[in-house]
């Protein structure tokens, strides 16, 4: 179940209450007149099945509640109530398959911000992968893959393509390209520093590396793995199963490929640089393609299921224009 908390202008409260009462999948309605101070208004709360969330939030936005008041949604780990059980049964479709597009857009927007923290995580991950490459240590490679935050912008691009959100697409693309560019420069400097300290040398980069040589040898298998990881990662975001996202992070060699490109470039091995770059681009492309197709499929299947069940879109009771 999801918990919905609204701040509603007093003259709109009755419409909102009528909307919540008439929506299948809601329970535990509470109205607190005059409880809100900033912005001023009434507080209206209820629980709702996840399957009812997307269209109900859309109807509230059409009433202008996001502009004149506030809409807050949070997940509930445990709800013991026969009313909640009935709401889950009455809601259209299976809550496990429901996608809250507002929640997804908010999550990917937050993860797609080009910030100091984001660049720091990506740079540290790439430097860890560089150590793994030079030492031919797969444990370090896996650790670097788990640290890398690049799936956020990739999911943001997929979400933006499906939702036709150019601002999110631009923000995600900038975070992805700018972040990797910064990480590559920092890692190249790191390799130079380690070489100057005698901890790295060219022979380490040139010797056979049976455990990590796959990083700069792209093939169709790499693309297939990236595609499958993109599907799993997108499903983990839309179903709020964050544990699966960790498995995605350690299955695709985006960060190690970038690290190997930086190492090879530092030592003038341009064949490895090109191979690593191709691996990186193939993986990024596979994830974005998989994420976009997965979201389109989820959106289409959900709409078809609702049509078969005969559920009409949720609309505000009066059908009036949003009031701000």
PDB file of C-alpha atoms in Angstrom, residues 52-316:
ATOM      1  CA  UNK A  52      -4.578   2.899  -8.230  1.00  0.00           C
ATOM      2  CA  UNK A  53      -1.777   5.377  -7.644  1.00  0.00           C
ATOM      3  CA  UNK A  54      -0.851   6.586 -11.125  1.00  0.00           C
ATOM      4  CA  UNK A  55      -4.297   7.589 -12.301  1.00  0.00           C
ATOM      5  CA  UNK A  56      -5.343   9.000  -8.930  1.00  0.00           C
ATOM      6  CA  UNK A  57      -2.267  11.210  -8.785  1.00  0.00           C
ATOM      7  CA  UNK A  58      -2.971  12.306 -12.355  1.00  0.00           C
ATOM      8  CA  UNK A  59      -6.526  13.274 -11.412  1.00  0.00           C
ATOM      9  CA  UNK A  60      -5.263  15.255  -8.414  1.00  0.00           C
ATOM     10  CA  UNK A  61      -2.828  17.103 -10.630  1.00  0.00           C
ATOM     11  CA  UNK A  62      -5.650  17.924 -13.040  1.00  0.00           C
ATOM     12  CA  UNK A  63      -7.384  19.532 -10.061  1.00  0.00           C
ATOM     13  CA  UNK A  64      -4.255  21.638  -9.581  1.00  0.00           C
ATOM     14  CA  UNK A  65      -3.421  20.271  -6.125  1.00  0.00           C
ATOM     15  CA  UNK A  66       0.289  20.112  -6.940  1.00  0.00           C
ATOM     16  CA  UNK A  67       0.196  23.871  -7.656  1.00  0.00           C
ATOM     17  CA  UNK A  68      -2.243  25.160  -5.042  1.00  0.00           C
ATOM     18  CA  UNK A  69      -1.268  22.731  -2.296  1.00  0.00           C
ATOM     19  CA  UNK A  70       0.892  19.615  -2.123  1.00  0.00           C
ATOM     20  CA  UNK A  71       0.859  15.915  -3.003  1.00  0.00           C
ATOM     21  CA  UNK A  72       3.095  13.539  -1.022  1.00  0.00           C
ATOM     22  CA  UNK A  73       3.278   9.767  -1.506  1.00  0.00           C
ATOM     23  CA  UNK A  74       5.225   7.248   0.551  1.00  0.00           C
ATOM     24  CA  UNK A  75       5.395   3.468   0.621  1.00  0.00           C
ATOM     25  CA  UNK A  76       4.141   1.512   3.588  1.00  0.00           C
ATOM     26  CA  UNK A  77       5.941  -1.683   4.498  1.00  0.00           C
ATOM     27  CA  UNK A  78       3.105  -3.079   6.615  1.00  0.00           C
ATOM     28  CA  UNK A  79      -0.612  -2.290   6.710  1.00  0.00           C
ATOM     29  CA  UNK A  80      -2.885  -4.523   8.780  1.00  0.00           C
ATOM     30  CA  UNK A  81      -6.458  -3.706   7.859  1.00  0.00           C
ATOM     31  CA  UNK A  82      -9.367  -5.461   6.214  1.00  0.00           C
ATOM     32  CA  UNK A  83     -10.148  -2.145   4.502  1.00  0.00           C
ATOM     33  CA  UNK A  84      -6.659  -2.132   2.983  1.00  0.00           C
ATOM     34  CA  UNK A  85      -7.093  -5.737   1.843  1.00  0.00           C
ATOM     35  CA  UNK A  86     -10.361  -4.817   0.154  1.00  0.00           C
ATOM     36  CA  UNK A  87      -8.755  -1.780  -1.486  1.00  0.00           C
ATOM     37  CA  UNK A  88      -6.037  -4.018  -2.935  1.00  0.00           C
ATOM     38  CA  UNK A  89      -8.669  -6.368  -4.339  1.00  0.00           C
ATOM     39  CA  UNK A  90     -10.764  -3.536  -5.777  1.00  0.00           C
ATOM     40  CA  UNK A  91      -7.851  -1.751  -7.442  1.00  0.00           C
ATOM     41  CA  UNK A  92      -7.508  -2.281 -11.202  1.00  0.00           C
ATOM     42  CA  UNK A  93      -4.697  -4.680 -12.000  1.00  0.00           C
ATOM     43  CA  UNK A  94      -1.919  -6.177  -9.915  1.00  0.00           C
ATOM     44  CA  UNK A  95      -0.017  -3.687  -7.740  1.00  0.00           C
ATOM     45  CA  UNK A  96       3.221  -5.567  -8.413  1.00  0.00           C
ATOM     46  CA  UNK A  97       2.947  -4.637 -12.104  1.00  0.00           C
ATOM     47  CA  UNK A  98       1.867  -1.020 -11.583  1.00  0.00           C
ATOM     48  CA  UNK A  99       4.266   1.775 -12.553  1.00  0.00           C
ATOM     49  CA  UNK A 100       4.077   5.123 -10.782  1.00  0.00           C
ATOM     50  CA  UNK A 101       5.457   7.373 -13.500  1.00  0.00           C
ATOM     51  CA  UNK A 102       5.699  10.391 -11.229  1.00  0.00           C
ATOM     52  CA  UNK A 103       7.723   8.350  -8.736  1.00  0.00           C
ATOM     53  CA  UNK A 104       9.949   6.973 -11.493  1.00  0.00           C
ATOM     54  CA  UNK A 105      10.549  10.421 -12.995  1.00  0.00           C
ATOM     55  CA  UNK A 106      11.372  11.845  -9.564  1.00  0.00           C
ATOM     56  CA  UNK A 107      13.768   9.003  -8.738  1.00  0.00           C
ATOM     57  CA  UNK A 108      15.614   9.138 -12.053  1.00  0.00           C
ATOM     58  CA  UNK A 109      15.726  12.932 -11.962  1.00  0.00           C
ATOM     59  CA  UNK A 110      17.398  12.814  -8.560  1.00  0.00           C
ATOM     60  CA  UNK A 111      19.865  10.124  -9.660  1.00  0.00           C
ATOM     61  CA  UNK A 112      20.668  11.998 -12.885  1.00  0.00           C
ATOM     62  CA  UNK A 113      22.000  15.172 -11.312  1.00  0.00           C
ATOM     63  CA  UNK A 114      25.521  16.177 -12.347  1.00  0.00           C
ATOM     64  CA  UNK A 115      26.818  16.881  -8.855  1.00  0.00           C
ATOM     65  CA  UNK A 116      30.095  16.699  -6.982  1.00  0.00           C
ATOM     66  CA  UNK A 117      28.914  13.568  -5.182  1.00  0.00           C
ATOM     67  CA  UNK A 118      27.900  11.855  -8.425  1.00  0.00           C
ATOM     68  CA  UNK A 119      31.242  12.638 -10.107  1.00  0.00           C
ATOM     69  CA  UNK A 120      33.132  11.574  -6.974  1.00  0.00           C
ATOM     70  CA  UNK A 121      31.405   8.164  -6.890  1.00  0.00           C
ATOM     71  CA  UNK A 122      31.993   7.631 -10.612  1.00  0.00           C
ATOM     72  CA  UNK A 123      35.641   8.728 -10.395  1.00  0.00           C
ATOM     73  CA  UNK A 124      36.330   6.516  -7.363  1.00  0.00           C
ATOM     74  CA  UNK A 125      34.679   3.582  -9.118  1.00  0.00           C
ATOM     75  CA  UNK A 126      36.770   4.151 -12.229  1.00  0.00           C
ATOM     76  CA  UNK A 127      39.986   4.416 -10.210  1.00  0.00           C
ATOM     77  CA  UNK A 128      39.146   1.192  -8.384  1.00  0.00           C
ATOM     78  CA  UNK A 129      38.570  -0.470 -11.740  1.00  0.00           C
ATOM     79  CA  UNK A 130      41.918   0.880 -12.964  1.00  0.00           C
ATOM     80  CA  UNK A 131      43.606  -0.852 -10.033  1.00  0.00           C
ATOM     81  CA  UNK A 132      41.726  -4.023 -10.910  1.00  0.00           C
ATOM     82  CA  UNK A 133      42.847  -3.788 -14.533  1.00  0.00           C
ATOM     83  CA  UNK A 134      46.488  -3.251 -13.658  1.00  0.00           C
ATOM     84  CA  UNK A 135      46.513  -6.050 -11.091  1.00  0.00           C
ATOM     85  CA  UNK A 136      44.248  -8.306 -13.197  1.00  0.00           C
ATOM     86  CA  UNK A 137      42.073  -8.636 -10.109  1.00  0.00           C
ATOM     87  CA  UNK A 138      38.397  -9.496 -10.787  1.00  0.00           C
ATOM     88  CA  UNK A 139      37.418  -8.744  -7.176  1.00  0.00           C
ATOM     89  CA  UNK A 140      38.399  -5.111  -7.609  1.00  0.00           C
ATOM     90  CA  UNK A 141      36.522  -5.002 -10.911  1.00  0.00           C
ATOM     91  CA  UNK A 142      33.333  -6.262  -9.266  1.00  0.00           C
ATOM     92  CA  UNK A 143      33.757  -3.763  -6.416  1.00  0.00           C
ATOM     93  CA  UNK A 144      34.162  -0.912  -8.873  1.00  0.00           C
ATOM     94  CA  UNK A 145      31.048  -1.984 -10.775  1.00  0.00           C
ATOM     95  CA  UNK A 146      29.013  -1.953  -7.547  1.00  0.00           C
ATOM     96  CA  UNK A 147      30.191   1.560  -6.648  1.00  0.00           C
ATOM     97  CA  UNK A 148      29.456   3.137 -10.036  1.00  0.00           C
ATOM     98  CA  UNK A 149      26.300   5.351 -10.071  1.00  0.00           C
ATOM     99  CA  UNK A 150      25.855   5.449 -13.854  1.00  0.00           C
ATOM    100  CA  UNK A 151      22.614   3.462 -14.001  1.00  0.00           C
ATOM    101  CA  UNK A 152      20.693   6.488 -12.701  1.00  0.00           C
ATOM    102  CA  UNK A 153      21.305   8.652 -15.802  1.00  0.00           C
ATOM    103  CA  UNK A 154      20.775   5.661 -18.095  1.00  0.00           C
ATOM    104  CA  UNK A 155      17.373   5.010 -16.515  1.00  0.00           C
ATOM    105  CA  UNK A 156      16.667   8.739 -16.737  1.00  0.00           C
ATOM    106  CA  UNK A 157      17.244   8.719 -20.497  1.00  0.00           C
ATOM    107  CA  UNK A 158      14.909   5.745 -20.947  1.00  0.00           C
ATOM    108  CA  UNK A 159      12.229   7.343 -18.783  1.00  0.00           C
ATOM    109  CA  UNK A 160      12.551  10.632 -20.639  1.00  0.00           C
ATOM    110  CA  UNK A 161      12.169   8.923 -24.015  1.00  0.00           C
ATOM    111  CA  UNK A 162       9.008   7.104 -22.938  1.00  0.00           C
ATOM    112  CA  UNK A 163       7.504  10.088 -21.118  1.00  0.00           C
ATOM    113  CA  UNK A 164       8.660  12.582 -23.763  1.00  0.00           C
ATOM    114  CA  UNK A 165      10.437  14.697 -21.172  1.00  0.00           C
ATOM    115  CA  UNK A 166      13.220  16.629 -22.957  1.00  0.00           C
ATOM    116  CA  UNK A 167      14.462  18.330 -19.791  1.00  0.00           C
ATOM    117  CA  UNK A 168      15.007  14.998 -18.027  1.00  0.00           C
ATOM    118  CA  UNK A 169      16.671  13.622 -21.174  1.00  0.00           C
ATOM    119  CA  UNK A 170      19.095  16.541 -21.356  1.00  0.00           C
ATOM    120  CA  UNK A 171      19.829  16.405 -17.639  1.00  0.00           C
ATOM    121  CA  UNK A 172      20.485  12.648 -17.753  1.00  0.00           C
ATOM    122  CA  UNK A 173      22.615  12.827 -20.892  1.00  0.00           C
ATOM    123  CA  UNK A 174      24.740  15.599 -19.405  1.00  0.00           C
ATOM    124  CA  UNK A 175      25.226  13.634 -16.184  1.00  0.00           C
ATOM    125  CA  UNK A 176      26.211  10.528 -18.158  1.00  0.00           C
ATOM    126  CA  UNK A 177      28.605  12.113 -20.656  1.00  0.00           C
ATOM    127  CA  UNK A 178      29.971  14.787 -18.337  1.00  0.00           C
ATOM    128  CA  UNK A 179      30.411  12.317 -15.508  1.00  0.00           C
ATOM    129  CA  UNK A 180      32.330   9.793 -17.603  1.00  0.00           C
ATOM    130  CA  UNK A 181      34.469  12.543 -19.155  1.00  0.00           C
ATOM    131  CA  UNK A 182      35.419  13.830 -15.706  1.00  0.00           C
ATOM    132  CA  UNK A 183      36.037  10.297 -14.406  1.00  0.00           C
ATOM    133  CA  UNK A 184      38.292   9.475 -17.374  1.00  0.00           C
ATOM    134  CA  UNK A 185      40.394  12.602 -16.860  1.00  0.00           C
ATOM    135  CA  UNK A 186      40.706  11.982 -13.125  1.00  0.00           C
ATOM    136  CA  UNK A 187      41.581   8.311 -13.668  1.00  0.00           C
ATOM    137  CA  UNK A 188      44.234   9.175 -16.270  1.00  0.00           C
ATOM    138  CA  UNK A 189      45.792  11.537 -13.714  1.00  0.00           C
ATOM    139  CA  UNK A 190      45.544   8.812 -11.069  1.00  0.00           C
ATOM    140  CA  UNK A 191      47.348   6.341 -13.337  1.00  0.00           C
ATOM    141  CA  UNK A 192      50.107   8.889 -13.973  1.00  0.00           C
ATOM    142  CA  UNK A 193      50.490   9.481 -10.228  1.00  0.00           C
ATOM    143  CA  UNK A 194      50.645   5.751  -9.461  1.00  0.00           C
ATOM    144  CA  UNK A 195      53.222   5.308 -12.221  1.00  0.00           C
ATOM    145  CA  UNK A 196      55.341   8.130 -10.793  1.00  0.00           C
ATOM    146  CA  UNK A 197      55.180   6.478  -7.380  1.00  0.00           C
ATOM    147  CA  UNK A 198      56.348   3.167  -8.871  1.00  0.00           C
ATOM    148  CA  UNK A 199      53.091   1.360  -8.120  1.00  0.00           C
ATOM    149  CA  UNK A 200      52.044   1.072 -11.782  1.00  0.00           C
ATOM    150  CA  UNK A 201      54.175   0.549 -14.878  1.00  0.00           C
ATOM    151  CA  UNK A 202      53.604  -0.106 -18.548  1.00  0.00           C
ATOM    152  CA  UNK A 203      54.466  -3.801 -18.320  1.00  0.00           C
ATOM    153  CA  UNK A 204      51.432  -4.312 -16.076  1.00  0.00           C
ATOM    154  CA  UNK A 205      49.180  -2.902 -18.798  1.00  0.00           C
ATOM    155  CA  UNK A 206      50.846  -4.832 -21.643  1.00  0.00           C
ATOM    156  CA  UNK A 207      51.026  -8.276 -20.054  1.00  0.00           C
ATOM    157  CA  UNK A 208      48.321 -10.896 -20.668  1.00  0.00           C
ATOM    158  CA  UNK A 209      45.354 -10.361 -18.362  1.00  0.00           C
ATOM    159  CA  UNK A 210      43.200 -13.488 -18.482  1.00  0.00           C
ATOM    160  CA  UNK A 211      40.844 -12.310 -15.732  1.00  0.00           C
ATOM    161  CA  UNK A 212      40.135  -8.823 -17.074  1.00  0.00           C
ATOM    162  CA  UNK A 213      41.065  -8.953 -20.770  1.00  0.00           C
ATOM    163  CA  UNK A 214      37.372  -9.219 -21.730  1.00  0.00           C
ATOM    164  CA  UNK A 215      36.916  -5.562 -20.789  1.00  0.00           C
ATOM    165  CA  UNK A 216      38.402  -4.271 -24.023  1.00  0.00           C
ATOM    166  CA  UNK A 217      37.228  -7.053 -26.354  1.00  0.00           C
ATOM    167  CA  UNK A 218      33.630  -6.092 -27.213  1.00  0.00           C
ATOM    168  CA  UNK A 219      31.348  -8.608 -28.883  1.00  0.00           C
ATOM    169  CA  UNK A 220      27.640  -9.286 -29.253  1.00  0.00           C
ATOM    170  CA  UNK A 221      27.617 -11.187 -25.971  1.00  0.00           C
ATOM    171  CA  UNK A 222      28.562  -7.974 -24.193  1.00  0.00           C
ATOM    172  CA  UNK A 223      25.610  -6.209 -25.798  1.00  0.00           C
ATOM    173  CA  UNK A 224      23.216  -9.028 -24.857  1.00  0.00           C
ATOM    174  CA  UNK A 225      24.401  -8.940 -21.236  1.00  0.00           C
ATOM    175  CA  UNK A 226      23.947  -5.157 -21.141  1.00  0.00           C
ATOM    176  CA  UNK A 227      20.469  -5.485 -22.657  1.00  0.00           C
ATOM    177  CA  UNK A 228      19.381  -8.080 -20.084  1.00  0.00           C
ATOM    178  CA  UNK A 229      20.857  -5.993 -17.278  1.00  0.00           C
ATOM    179  CA  UNK A 230      18.940  -2.988 -18.572  1.00  0.00           C
ATOM    180  CA  UNK A 231      15.687  -4.938 -18.420  1.00  0.00           C
ATOM    181  CA  UNK A 232      16.400  -6.119 -14.876  1.00  0.00           C
ATOM    182  CA  UNK A 233      17.465  -2.665 -13.728  1.00  0.00           C
ATOM    183  CA  UNK A 234      14.353  -1.010 -15.118  1.00  0.00           C
ATOM    184  CA  UNK A 235      12.099  -3.606 -13.521  1.00  0.00           C
ATOM    185  CA  UNK A 236      13.859  -3.073 -10.199  1.00  0.00           C
ATOM    186  CA  UNK A 237      13.146   0.655 -10.386  1.00  0.00           C
ATOM    187  CA  UNK A 238       9.504   0.364 -11.376  1.00  0.00           C
ATOM    188  CA  UNK A 239       8.795  -2.298  -8.746  1.00  0.00           C
ATOM    189  CA  UNK A 240      10.918  -0.626  -6.038  1.00  0.00           C
ATOM    190  CA  UNK A 241      13.054  -3.761  -5.661  1.00  0.00           C
ATOM    191  CA  UNK A 242      16.394  -2.055  -5.051  1.00  0.00           C
ATOM    192  CA  UNK A 243      18.160  -5.326  -4.244  1.00  0.00           C
ATOM    193  CA  UNK A 244      17.953  -6.373  -7.874  1.00  0.00           C
ATOM    194  CA  UNK A 245      19.644  -3.135  -8.883  1.00  0.00           C
ATOM    195  CA  UNK A 246      22.840  -4.189  -7.123  1.00  0.00           C
ATOM    196  CA  UNK A 247      22.964  -7.309  -9.275  1.00  0.00           C
ATOM    197  CA  UNK A 248      22.558  -5.131 -12.348  1.00  0.00           C
ATOM    198  CA  UNK A 249      25.415  -2.892 -11.255  1.00  0.00           C
ATOM    199  CA  UNK A 250      27.880  -5.782 -11.060  1.00  0.00           C
ATOM    200  CA  UNK A 251      26.856  -7.402 -14.332  1.00  0.00           C
ATOM    201  CA  UNK A 252      27.761  -4.700 -16.862  1.00  0.00           C
ATOM    202  CA  UNK A 253      31.318  -3.521 -17.527  1.00  0.00           C
ATOM    203  CA  UNK A 254      30.640   0.184 -18.068  1.00  0.00           C
ATOM    204  CA  UNK A 255      32.957   1.502 -15.352  1.00  0.00           C
ATOM    205  CA  UNK A 256      35.742  -1.091 -15.974  1.00  0.00           C
ATOM    206  CA  UNK A 257      35.651  -0.332 -19.707  1.00  0.00           C
ATOM    207  CA  UNK A 258      36.043   3.392 -18.988  1.00  0.00           C
ATOM    208  CA  UNK A 259      38.897   2.648 -16.580  1.00  0.00           C
ATOM    209  CA  UNK A 260      40.709   0.452 -19.101  1.00  0.00           C
ATOM    210  CA  UNK A 261      40.318   3.184 -21.723  1.00  0.00           C
ATOM    211  CA  UNK A 262      41.954   5.688 -19.342  1.00  0.00           C
ATOM    212  CA  UNK A 263      44.793   3.280 -18.477  1.00  0.00           C
ATOM    213  CA  UNK A 264      45.461   2.370 -22.100  1.00  0.00           C
ATOM    214  CA  UNK A 265      45.374   6.007 -23.203  1.00  0.00           C
ATOM    215  CA  UNK A 266      47.831   6.942 -20.447  1.00  0.00           C
ATOM    216  CA  UNK A 267      50.343   4.410 -21.810  1.00  0.00           C
ATOM    217  CA  UNK A 268      49.685   5.155 -25.475  1.00  0.00           C
ATOM    218  CA  UNK A 269      47.979   1.834 -26.240  1.00  0.00           C
ATOM    219  CA  UNK A 270      45.332   3.199 -28.584  1.00  0.00           C
ATOM    220  CA  UNK A 271      44.112  -0.236 -29.711  1.00  0.00           C
ATOM    221  CA  UNK A 272      43.008  -0.997 -26.160  1.00  0.00           C
ATOM    222  CA  UNK A 273      41.607   2.525 -25.843  1.00  0.00           C
ATOM    223  CA  UNK A 274      39.403   2.029 -28.894  1.00  0.00           C
ATOM    224  CA  UNK A 275      38.319  -1.462 -27.832  1.00  0.00           C
ATOM    225  CA  UNK A 276      37.432  -0.269 -24.331  1.00  0.00           C
ATOM    226  CA  UNK A 277      35.496   2.701 -25.724  1.00  0.00           C
ATOM    227  CA  UNK A 278      33.533   0.408 -28.023  1.00  0.00           C
ATOM    228  CA  UNK A 279      32.742  -1.853 -25.077  1.00  0.00           C
ATOM    229  CA  UNK A 280      31.586   1.149 -23.058  1.00  0.00           C
ATOM    230  CA  UNK A 281      29.344   2.507 -25.824  1.00  0.00           C
ATOM    231  CA  UNK A 282      27.844  -0.923 -26.545  1.00  0.00           C
ATOM    232  CA  UNK A 283      26.975  -1.408 -22.892  1.00  0.00           C
ATOM    233  CA  UNK A 284      25.490   2.069 -22.494  1.00  0.00           C
ATOM    234  CA  UNK A 285      23.460   1.662 -25.675  1.00  0.00           C
ATOM    235  CA  UNK A 286      22.212  -1.777 -24.679  1.00  0.00           C
ATOM    236  CA  UNK A 287      21.027  -0.563 -21.278  1.00  0.00           C
ATOM    237  CA  UNK A 288      19.206   2.479 -22.694  1.00  0.00           C
ATOM    238  CA  UNK A 289      17.545   0.408 -25.421  1.00  0.00           C
ATOM    239  CA  UNK A 290      16.464  -2.270 -22.951  1.00  0.00           C
ATOM    240  CA  UNK A 291      15.184   0.272 -20.446  1.00  0.00           C
ATOM    241  CA  UNK A 292      13.153   2.136 -23.064  1.00  0.00           C
ATOM    242  CA  UNK A 293      11.592  -1.020 -24.505  1.00  0.00           C
ATOM    243  CA  UNK A 294      10.813  -2.363 -21.023  1.00  0.00           C
ATOM    244  CA  UNK A 295       9.021   0.831 -20.007  1.00  0.00           C
ATOM    245  CA  UNK A 296       7.082   0.953 -23.279  1.00  0.00           C
ATOM    246  CA  UNK A 297       6.034  -2.672 -22.807  1.00  0.00           C
ATOM    247  CA  UNK A 298       4.985  -2.066 -19.207  1.00  0.00           C
ATOM    248  CA  UNK A 299       2.995   0.985 -20.226  1.00  0.00           C
ATOM    249  CA  UNK A 300       1.251  -0.864 -23.051  1.00  0.00           C
ATOM    250  CA  UNK A 301       0.460  -3.969 -21.000  1.00  0.00           C
ATOM    251  CA  UNK A 302      -0.943  -1.912 -18.130  1.00  0.00           C
ATOM    252  CA  UNK A 303      -3.192   0.098 -20.460  1.00  0.00           C
ATOM    253  CA  UNK A 304      -4.400  -3.081 -22.183  1.00  0.00           C
ATOM    254  CA  UNK A 305      -5.145  -4.765 -18.853  1.00  0.00           C
ATOM    255  CA  UNK A 306      -7.200  -1.790 -17.700  1.00  0.00           C
ATOM    256  CA  UNK A 307      -9.162  -1.777 -20.949  1.00  0.00           C
ATOM    257  CA  UNK A 308      -9.923  -5.496 -20.644  1.00  0.00           C
ATOM    258  CA  UNK A 309     -11.056  -4.958 -17.059  1.00  0.00           C
ATOM    259  CA  UNK A 310     -13.340  -2.133 -18.179  1.00  0.00           C
ATOM    260  CA  UNK A 311     -11.813   0.522 -15.907  1.00  0.00           C
ATOM    261  CA  UNK A 312     -12.274   4.118 -17.026  1.00  0.00           C
ATOM    262  CA  UNK A 313      -9.615   6.738 -16.271  1.00  0.00           C
ATOM    263  CA  UNK A 314     -10.032   8.493 -12.920  1.00  0.00           C
ATOM    264  CA  UNK A 315     -11.299  12.048 -13.397  1.00  0.00           C
ATOM    265  CA  UNK A 316     -12.071  14.881 -11.000  1.00  0.00           C
TER     266      UNK A 316
END
